[in-house]
mmCIF file of C-alpha atoms and ligand atoms in Angstrom:
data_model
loop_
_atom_site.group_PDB
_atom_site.id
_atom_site.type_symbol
_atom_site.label_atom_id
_atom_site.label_comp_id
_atom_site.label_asym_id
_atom_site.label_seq_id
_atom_site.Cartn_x
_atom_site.Cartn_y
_atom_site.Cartn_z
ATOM 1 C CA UNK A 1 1.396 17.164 -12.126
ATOM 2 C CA UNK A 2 -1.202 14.836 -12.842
ATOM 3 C CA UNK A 3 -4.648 15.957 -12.073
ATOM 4 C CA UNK A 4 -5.651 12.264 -11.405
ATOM 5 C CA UNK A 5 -3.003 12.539 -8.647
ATOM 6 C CA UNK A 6 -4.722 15.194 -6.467
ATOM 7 C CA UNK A 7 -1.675 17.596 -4.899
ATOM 8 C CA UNK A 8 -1.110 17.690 -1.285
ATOM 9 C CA UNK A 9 -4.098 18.697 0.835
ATOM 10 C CA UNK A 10 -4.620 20.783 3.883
ATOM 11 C CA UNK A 11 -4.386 18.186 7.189
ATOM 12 C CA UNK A 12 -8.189 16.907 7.889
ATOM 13 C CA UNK A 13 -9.079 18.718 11.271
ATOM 14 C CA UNK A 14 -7.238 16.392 14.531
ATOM 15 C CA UNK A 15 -4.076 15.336 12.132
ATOM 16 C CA UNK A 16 -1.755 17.392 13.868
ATOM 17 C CA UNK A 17 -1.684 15.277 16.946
ATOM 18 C CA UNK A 18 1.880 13.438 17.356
ATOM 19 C CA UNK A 19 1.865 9.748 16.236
ATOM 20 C CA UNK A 20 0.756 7.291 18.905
ATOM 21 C CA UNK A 21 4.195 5.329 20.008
ATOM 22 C CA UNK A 22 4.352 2.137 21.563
ATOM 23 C CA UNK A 23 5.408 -1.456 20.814
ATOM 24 C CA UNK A 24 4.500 -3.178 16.873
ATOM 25 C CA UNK A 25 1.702 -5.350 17.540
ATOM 26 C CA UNK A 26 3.267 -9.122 17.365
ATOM 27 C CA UNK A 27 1.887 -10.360 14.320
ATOM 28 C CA UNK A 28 3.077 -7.453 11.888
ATOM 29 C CA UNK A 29 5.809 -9.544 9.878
ATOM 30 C CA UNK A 30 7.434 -6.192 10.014
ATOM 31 C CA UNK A 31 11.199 -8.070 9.452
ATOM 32 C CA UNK A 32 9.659 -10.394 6.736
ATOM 33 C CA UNK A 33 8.389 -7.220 4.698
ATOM 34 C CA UNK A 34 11.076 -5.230 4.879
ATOM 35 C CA UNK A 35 13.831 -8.286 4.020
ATOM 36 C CA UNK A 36 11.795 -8.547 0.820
ATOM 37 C CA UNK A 37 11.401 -4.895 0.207
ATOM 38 C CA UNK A 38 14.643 -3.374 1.151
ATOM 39 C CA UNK A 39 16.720 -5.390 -2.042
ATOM 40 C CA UNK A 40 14.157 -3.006 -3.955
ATOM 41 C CA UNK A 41 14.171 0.070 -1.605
ATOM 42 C CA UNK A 42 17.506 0.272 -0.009
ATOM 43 C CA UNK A 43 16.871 2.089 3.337
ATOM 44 C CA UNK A 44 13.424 1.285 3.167
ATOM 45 C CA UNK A 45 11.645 0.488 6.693
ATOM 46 C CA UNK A 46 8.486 -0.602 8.327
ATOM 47 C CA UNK A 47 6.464 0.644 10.695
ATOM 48 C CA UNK A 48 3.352 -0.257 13.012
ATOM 49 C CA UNK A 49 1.536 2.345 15.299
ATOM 50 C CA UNK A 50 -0.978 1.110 17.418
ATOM 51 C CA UNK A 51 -3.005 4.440 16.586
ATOM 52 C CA UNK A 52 -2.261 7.941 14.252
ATOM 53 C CA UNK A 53 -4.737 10.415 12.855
ATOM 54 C CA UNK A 54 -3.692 9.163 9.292
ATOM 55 C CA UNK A 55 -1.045 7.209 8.176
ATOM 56 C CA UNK A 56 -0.960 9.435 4.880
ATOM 57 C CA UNK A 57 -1.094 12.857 7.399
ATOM 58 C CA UNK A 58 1.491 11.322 9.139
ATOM 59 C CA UNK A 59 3.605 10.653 6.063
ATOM 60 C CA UNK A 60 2.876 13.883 4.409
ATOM 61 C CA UNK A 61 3.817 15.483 7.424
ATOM 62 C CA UNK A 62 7.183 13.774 7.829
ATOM 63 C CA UNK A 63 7.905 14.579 3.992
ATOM 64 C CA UNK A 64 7.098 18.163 4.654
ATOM 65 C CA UNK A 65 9.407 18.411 7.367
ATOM 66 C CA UNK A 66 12.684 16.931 5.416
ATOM 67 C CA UNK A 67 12.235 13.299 6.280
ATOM 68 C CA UNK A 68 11.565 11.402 3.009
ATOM 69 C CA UNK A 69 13.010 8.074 3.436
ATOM 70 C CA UNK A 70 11.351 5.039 2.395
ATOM 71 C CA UNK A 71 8.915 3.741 4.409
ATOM 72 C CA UNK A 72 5.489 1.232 4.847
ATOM 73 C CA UNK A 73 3.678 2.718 8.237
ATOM 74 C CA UNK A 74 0.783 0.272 9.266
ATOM 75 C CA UNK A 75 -1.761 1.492 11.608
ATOM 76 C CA UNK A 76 -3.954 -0.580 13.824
ATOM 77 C CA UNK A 77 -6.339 2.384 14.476
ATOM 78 C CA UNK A 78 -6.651 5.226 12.599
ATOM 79 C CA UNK A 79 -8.492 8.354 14.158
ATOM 80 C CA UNK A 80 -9.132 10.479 11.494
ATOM 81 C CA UNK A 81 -8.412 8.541 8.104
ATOM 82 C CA UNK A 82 -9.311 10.279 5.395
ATOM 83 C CA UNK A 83 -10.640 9.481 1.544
ATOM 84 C CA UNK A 84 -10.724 11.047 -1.574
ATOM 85 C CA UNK A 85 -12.981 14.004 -2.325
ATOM 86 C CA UNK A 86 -12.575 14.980 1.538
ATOM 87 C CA UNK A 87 -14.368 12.081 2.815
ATOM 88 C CA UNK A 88 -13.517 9.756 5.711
ATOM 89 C CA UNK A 89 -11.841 6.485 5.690
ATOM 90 C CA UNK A 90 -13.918 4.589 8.431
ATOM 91 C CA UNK A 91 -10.761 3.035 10.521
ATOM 92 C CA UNK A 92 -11.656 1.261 13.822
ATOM 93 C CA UNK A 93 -9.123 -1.162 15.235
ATOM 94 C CA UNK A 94 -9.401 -4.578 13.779
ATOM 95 C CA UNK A 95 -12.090 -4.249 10.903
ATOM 96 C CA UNK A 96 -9.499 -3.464 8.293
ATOM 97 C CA UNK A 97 -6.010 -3.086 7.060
ATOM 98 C CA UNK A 98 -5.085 0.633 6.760
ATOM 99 C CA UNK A 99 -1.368 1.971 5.670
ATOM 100 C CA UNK A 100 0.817 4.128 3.557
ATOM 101 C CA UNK A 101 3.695 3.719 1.595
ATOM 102 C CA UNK A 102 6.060 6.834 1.083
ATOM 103 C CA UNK A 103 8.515 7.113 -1.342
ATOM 104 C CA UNK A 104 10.624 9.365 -3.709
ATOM 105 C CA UNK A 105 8.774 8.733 -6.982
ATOM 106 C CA UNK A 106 9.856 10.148 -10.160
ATOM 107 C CA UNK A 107 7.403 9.478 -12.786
ATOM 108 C CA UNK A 108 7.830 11.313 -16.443
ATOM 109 C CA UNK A 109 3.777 11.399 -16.600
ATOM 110 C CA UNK A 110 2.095 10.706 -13.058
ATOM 111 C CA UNK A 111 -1.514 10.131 -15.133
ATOM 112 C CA UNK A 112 -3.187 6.810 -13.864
ATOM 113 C CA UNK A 113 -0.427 6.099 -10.809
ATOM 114 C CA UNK A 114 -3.965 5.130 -8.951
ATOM 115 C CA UNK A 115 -4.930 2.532 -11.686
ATOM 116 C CA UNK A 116 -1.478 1.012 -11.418
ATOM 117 C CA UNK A 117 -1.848 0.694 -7.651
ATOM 118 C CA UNK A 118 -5.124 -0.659 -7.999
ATOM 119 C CA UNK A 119 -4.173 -3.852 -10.982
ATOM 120 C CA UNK A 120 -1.702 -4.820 -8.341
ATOM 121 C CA UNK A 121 -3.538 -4.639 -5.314
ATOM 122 C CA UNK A 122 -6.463 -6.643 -6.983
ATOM 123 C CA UNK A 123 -4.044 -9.082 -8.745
ATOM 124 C CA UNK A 124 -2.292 -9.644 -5.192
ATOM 125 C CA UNK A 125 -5.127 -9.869 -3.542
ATOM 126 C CA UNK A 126 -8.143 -12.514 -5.557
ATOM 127 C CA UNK A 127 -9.430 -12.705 -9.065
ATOM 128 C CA UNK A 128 -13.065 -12.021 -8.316
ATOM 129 C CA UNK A 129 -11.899 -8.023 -7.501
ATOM 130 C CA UNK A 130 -12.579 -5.366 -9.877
ATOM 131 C CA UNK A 131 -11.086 -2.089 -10.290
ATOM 132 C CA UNK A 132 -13.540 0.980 -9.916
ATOM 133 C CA UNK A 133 -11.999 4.143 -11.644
ATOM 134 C CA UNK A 134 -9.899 5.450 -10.682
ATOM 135 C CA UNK A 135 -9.571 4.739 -6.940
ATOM 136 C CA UNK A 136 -11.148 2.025 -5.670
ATOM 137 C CA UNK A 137 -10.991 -1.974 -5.817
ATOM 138 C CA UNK A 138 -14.818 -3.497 -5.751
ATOM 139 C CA UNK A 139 -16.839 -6.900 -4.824
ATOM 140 C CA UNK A 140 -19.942 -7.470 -6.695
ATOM 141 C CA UNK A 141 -20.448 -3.478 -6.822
ATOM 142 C CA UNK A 142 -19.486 -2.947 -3.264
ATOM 143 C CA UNK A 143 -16.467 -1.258 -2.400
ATOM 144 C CA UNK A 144 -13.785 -3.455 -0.640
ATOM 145 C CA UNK A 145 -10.726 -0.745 -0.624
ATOM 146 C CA UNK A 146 -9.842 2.394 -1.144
ATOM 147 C CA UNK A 147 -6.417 3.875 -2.487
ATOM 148 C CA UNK A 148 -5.777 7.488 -1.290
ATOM 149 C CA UNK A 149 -2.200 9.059 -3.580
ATOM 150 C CA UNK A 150 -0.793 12.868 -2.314
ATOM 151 C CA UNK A 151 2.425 13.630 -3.031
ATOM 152 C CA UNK A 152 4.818 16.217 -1.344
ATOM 153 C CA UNK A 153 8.044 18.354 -2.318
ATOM 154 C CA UNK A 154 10.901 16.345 -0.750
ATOM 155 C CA UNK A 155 13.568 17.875 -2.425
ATOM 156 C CA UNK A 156 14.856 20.082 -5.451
ATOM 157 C CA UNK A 157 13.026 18.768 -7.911
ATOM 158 C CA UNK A 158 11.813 15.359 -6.333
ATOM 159 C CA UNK A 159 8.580 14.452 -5.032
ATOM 160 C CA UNK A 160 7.827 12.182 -2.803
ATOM 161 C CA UNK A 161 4.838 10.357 -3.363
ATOM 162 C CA UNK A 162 2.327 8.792 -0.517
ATOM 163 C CA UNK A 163 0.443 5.663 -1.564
ATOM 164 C CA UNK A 164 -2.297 5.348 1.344
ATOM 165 C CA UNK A 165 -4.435 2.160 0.838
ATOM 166 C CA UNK A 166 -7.754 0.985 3.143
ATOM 167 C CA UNK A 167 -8.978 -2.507 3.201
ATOM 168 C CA UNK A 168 -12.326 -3.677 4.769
ATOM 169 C CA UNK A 169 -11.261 -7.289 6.476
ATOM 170 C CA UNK A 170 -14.302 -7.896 7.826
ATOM 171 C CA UNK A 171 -18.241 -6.999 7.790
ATOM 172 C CA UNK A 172 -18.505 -3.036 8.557
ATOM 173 C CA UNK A 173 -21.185 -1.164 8.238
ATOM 174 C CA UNK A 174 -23.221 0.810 5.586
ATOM 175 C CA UNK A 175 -24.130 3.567 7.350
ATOM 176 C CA UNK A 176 -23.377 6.701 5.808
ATOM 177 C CA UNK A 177 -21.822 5.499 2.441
ATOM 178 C CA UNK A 178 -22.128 6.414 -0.887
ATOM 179 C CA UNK A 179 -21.451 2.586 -2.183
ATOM 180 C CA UNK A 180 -22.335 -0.137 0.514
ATOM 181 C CA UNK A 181 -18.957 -1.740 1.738
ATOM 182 C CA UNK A 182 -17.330 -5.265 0.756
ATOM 183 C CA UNK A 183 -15.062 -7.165 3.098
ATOM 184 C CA UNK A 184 -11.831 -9.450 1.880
ATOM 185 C CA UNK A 185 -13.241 -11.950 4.236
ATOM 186 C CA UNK A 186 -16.445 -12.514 1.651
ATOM 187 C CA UNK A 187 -13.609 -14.303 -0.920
ATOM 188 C CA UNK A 188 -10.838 -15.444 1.488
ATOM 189 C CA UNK A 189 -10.547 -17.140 4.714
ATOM 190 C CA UNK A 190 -7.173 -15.934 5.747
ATOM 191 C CA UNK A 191 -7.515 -12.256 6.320
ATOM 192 C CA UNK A 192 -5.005 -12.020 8.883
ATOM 193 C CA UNK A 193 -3.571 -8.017 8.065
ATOM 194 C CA UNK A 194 0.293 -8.963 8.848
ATOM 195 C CA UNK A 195 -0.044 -11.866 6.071
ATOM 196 C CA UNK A 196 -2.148 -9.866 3.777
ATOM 197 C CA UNK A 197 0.319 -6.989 3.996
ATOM 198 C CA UNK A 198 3.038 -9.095 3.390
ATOM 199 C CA UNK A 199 1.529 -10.076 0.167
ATOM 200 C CA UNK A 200 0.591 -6.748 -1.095
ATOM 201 C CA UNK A 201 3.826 -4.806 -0.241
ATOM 202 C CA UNK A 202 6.992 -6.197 -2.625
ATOM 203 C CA UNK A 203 4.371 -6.284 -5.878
ATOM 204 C CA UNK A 204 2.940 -2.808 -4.708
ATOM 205 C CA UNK A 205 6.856 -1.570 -4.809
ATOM 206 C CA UNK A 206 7.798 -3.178 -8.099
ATOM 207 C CA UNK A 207 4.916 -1.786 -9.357
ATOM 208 C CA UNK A 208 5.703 1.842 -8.152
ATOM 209 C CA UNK A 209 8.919 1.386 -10.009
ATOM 210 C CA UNK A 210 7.902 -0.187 -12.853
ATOM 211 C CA UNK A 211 5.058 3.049 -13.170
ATOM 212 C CA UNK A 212 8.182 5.385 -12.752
ATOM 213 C CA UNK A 213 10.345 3.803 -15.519
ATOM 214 C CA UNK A 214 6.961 3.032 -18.036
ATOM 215 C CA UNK A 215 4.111 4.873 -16.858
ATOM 216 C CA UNK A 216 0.786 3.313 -17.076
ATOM 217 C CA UNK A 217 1.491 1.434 -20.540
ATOM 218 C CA UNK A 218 1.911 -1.569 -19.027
ATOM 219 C CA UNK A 219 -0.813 -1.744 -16.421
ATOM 220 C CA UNK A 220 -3.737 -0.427 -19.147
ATOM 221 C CA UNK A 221 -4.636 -4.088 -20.408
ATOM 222 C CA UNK A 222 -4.406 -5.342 -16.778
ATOM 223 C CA UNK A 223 -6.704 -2.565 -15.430
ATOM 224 C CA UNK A 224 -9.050 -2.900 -18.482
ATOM 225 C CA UNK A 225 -9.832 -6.742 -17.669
ATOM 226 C CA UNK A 226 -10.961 -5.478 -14.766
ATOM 227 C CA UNK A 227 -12.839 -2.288 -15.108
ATOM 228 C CA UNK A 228 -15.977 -2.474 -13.310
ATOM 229 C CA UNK A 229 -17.511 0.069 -15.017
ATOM 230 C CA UNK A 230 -17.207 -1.319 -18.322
ATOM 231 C CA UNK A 231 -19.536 -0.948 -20.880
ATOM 232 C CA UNK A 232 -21.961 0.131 -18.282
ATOM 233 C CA UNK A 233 -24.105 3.495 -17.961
ATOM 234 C CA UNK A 234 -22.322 6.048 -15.451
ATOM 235 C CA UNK A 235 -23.186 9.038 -13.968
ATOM 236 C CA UNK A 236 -20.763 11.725 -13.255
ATOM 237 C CA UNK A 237 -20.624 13.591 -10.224
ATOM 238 C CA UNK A 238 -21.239 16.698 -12.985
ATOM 239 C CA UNK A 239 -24.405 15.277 -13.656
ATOM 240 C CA UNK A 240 -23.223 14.620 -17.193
ATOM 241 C CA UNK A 241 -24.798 10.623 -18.232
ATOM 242 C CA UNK A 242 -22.991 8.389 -20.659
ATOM 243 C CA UNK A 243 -21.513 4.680 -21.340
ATOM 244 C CA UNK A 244 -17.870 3.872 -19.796
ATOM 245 C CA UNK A 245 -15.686 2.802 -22.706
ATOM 246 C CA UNK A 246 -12.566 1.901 -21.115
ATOM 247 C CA UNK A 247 -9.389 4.069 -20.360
ATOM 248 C CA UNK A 248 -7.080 6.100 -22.331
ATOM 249 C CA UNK A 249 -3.539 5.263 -22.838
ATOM 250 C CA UNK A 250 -2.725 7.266 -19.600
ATOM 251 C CA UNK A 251 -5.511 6.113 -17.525
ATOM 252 C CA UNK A 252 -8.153 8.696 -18.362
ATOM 253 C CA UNK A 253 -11.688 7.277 -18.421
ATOM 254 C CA UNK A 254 -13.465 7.179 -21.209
ATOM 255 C CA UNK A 255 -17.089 7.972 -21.303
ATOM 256 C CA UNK A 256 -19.557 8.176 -24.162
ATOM 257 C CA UNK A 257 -21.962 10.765 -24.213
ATOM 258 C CA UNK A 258 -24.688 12.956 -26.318
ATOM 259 C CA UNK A 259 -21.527 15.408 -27.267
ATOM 260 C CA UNK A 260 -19.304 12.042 -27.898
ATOM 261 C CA UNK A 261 -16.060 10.587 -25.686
ATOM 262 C CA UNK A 262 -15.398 12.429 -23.198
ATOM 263 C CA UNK A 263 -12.127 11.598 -21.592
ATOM 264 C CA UNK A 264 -12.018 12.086 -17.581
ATOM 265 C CA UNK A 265 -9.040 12.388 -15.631
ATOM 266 C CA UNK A 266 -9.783 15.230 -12.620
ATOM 267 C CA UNK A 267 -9.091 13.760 -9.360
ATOM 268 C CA UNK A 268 -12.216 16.218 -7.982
ATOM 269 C CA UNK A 269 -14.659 14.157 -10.697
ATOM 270 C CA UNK A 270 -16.848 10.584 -9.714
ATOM 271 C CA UNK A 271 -18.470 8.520 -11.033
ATOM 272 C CA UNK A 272 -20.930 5.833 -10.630
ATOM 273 C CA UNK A 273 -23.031 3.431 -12.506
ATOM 274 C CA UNK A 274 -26.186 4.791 -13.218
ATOM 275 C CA UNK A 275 -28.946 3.113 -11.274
HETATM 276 C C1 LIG B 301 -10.972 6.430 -0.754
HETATM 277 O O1 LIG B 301 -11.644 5.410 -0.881
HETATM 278 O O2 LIG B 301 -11.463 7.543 -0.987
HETATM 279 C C2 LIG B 301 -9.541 6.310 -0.332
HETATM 280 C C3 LIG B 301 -9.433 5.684 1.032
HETATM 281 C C4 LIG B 301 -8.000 5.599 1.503
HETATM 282 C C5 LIG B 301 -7.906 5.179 2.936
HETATM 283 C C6 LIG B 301 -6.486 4.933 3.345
HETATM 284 S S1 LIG B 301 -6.381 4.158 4.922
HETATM 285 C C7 LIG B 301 -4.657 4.437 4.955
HETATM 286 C C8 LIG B 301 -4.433 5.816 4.403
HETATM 287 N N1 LIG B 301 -4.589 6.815 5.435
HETATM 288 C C9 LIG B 301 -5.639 7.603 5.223
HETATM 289 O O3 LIG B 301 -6.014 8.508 5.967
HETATM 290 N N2 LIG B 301 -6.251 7.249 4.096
HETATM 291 C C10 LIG B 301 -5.586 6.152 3.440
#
């Protein structure tokens, strides 16, 4: 196991709560996603919840109990989303597009599955996004989404892997964050979530696949053209001060420093441009 693909976690406090029922919301092309998913994914299916704690508690907990079918679950409202590093994923109805995708995964190397995740969320979604490692997709230095990976025994010897992603749709807030927020709605006008979804979820599956049969090789040159920490004097959440140089063939980052390259893969490590 990767540790750039942080193993499962305890459930955030509230995430035992049962999954809010209820009706999909209209304009979830729910039908449309799965007809072009399930050639990929047989069995694969889609859900919308008006409101659950997490959608990656909610997958994690399904996985845990047996249940490891494919599946894209889409919450409207999210009351206790959750981030890397054991932060929050701010997740109010309407302000952004929040889900997880849960699937078997069988990776030989699971090193830079994040990175992969990210190239084709950002090539999916406009060319002005850049990738922050190893997590996040950024505007001008702001952060516009968040990618959140756990995986879960699902089996002898199969894991099933929980791709959680959080997009900001519209203005939110700064209040509180580390790295003031970007919205999709800054670069596009459409930002409906049911067509935005449906754009992101057949490339987001190929990729998945096409990480399981090649590992990162073939997303390094995609994610290096758009590594927003490039070149650029980081901080790490060590304290340790260098240049960013790029990534390693498996999606490590490379930083320069006083004792030379220093190659970063922990999950529990950040960084950030130094100011
Ligand atoms: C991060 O930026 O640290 C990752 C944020 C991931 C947020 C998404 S929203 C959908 C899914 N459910 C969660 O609780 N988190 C992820």
């Amino acid at each position: 196991m990767s540790a750039n693909l942080p193993l499962p976690v305890a459930h955030a406090p509230g995430a035992s709560q049962a999954a809010a029922g209820g009706p999909p919301h209209p304009s979830w092309p729910a039908e449309a996603i799965r007809d072009a998913v399930a050639p990929l994914l047989p069995g694969f299916a889609v859900e919308v919840l008006p409101e659950v704690d997490s959608t990656n508690s909610e997958l994690m907990r399904r996985a845990r109990a047996g249940r490891a079918a494919p599946v894209l679950l889409v919450a409207q409202r999210q009351t206790a989303g959750r981030g890397r590093l054991g932060r929050d994923w701010d997740s109010r109805a309407g302000a952004g597009l929040t889900f997880s995708l849960g699937l078997v995964l069988a990776p030989t190397d699971w090193w830079g599955l994040s990175l992969a995740v990210g190239v084709s969320l950002a090539e999916s979604l406009d060319s002005r996004i850049r990738l922050k490692w190893p997590n996040d997709l950024w505007l001008d230095d702001r952060k516009l989404a968040g990618i959140l990976i756990e995986t879960a025994t699902a089996g002898p010897a199969q894991r099933y892997a929980v791709v959680g992603v959080g997009i900001n749709l519209d203005e939110r807030p700064s209040t509180g964050l580390s790295t003031a927020p970007a919205w999709l709605g800054e670069v596009r006008s459409d930002c409906e979530p049911g067509a935005i979804l449906l754009q992101l979820a057949e490339p987001l599956v190929r990729t998945l696949q096409l990480f399981e049969r090649e590992g990162f090789a073939p997303f390094k040159a995609r994610f290096d053209a758009r590594d927003a920490l490039r070149d650029r004097a980081v901080v790490l959440s060590d304290g340790t001060s260098g240049w960013a140089r790029g990534t390693t063939g498996q999606g490590a980052l490379r930083v320069e420093t006083e004792r030379g390259i220093k190659a970063l893969s922990s999950s529990e490590v950040s960084v950030r441009p130094r100011a």
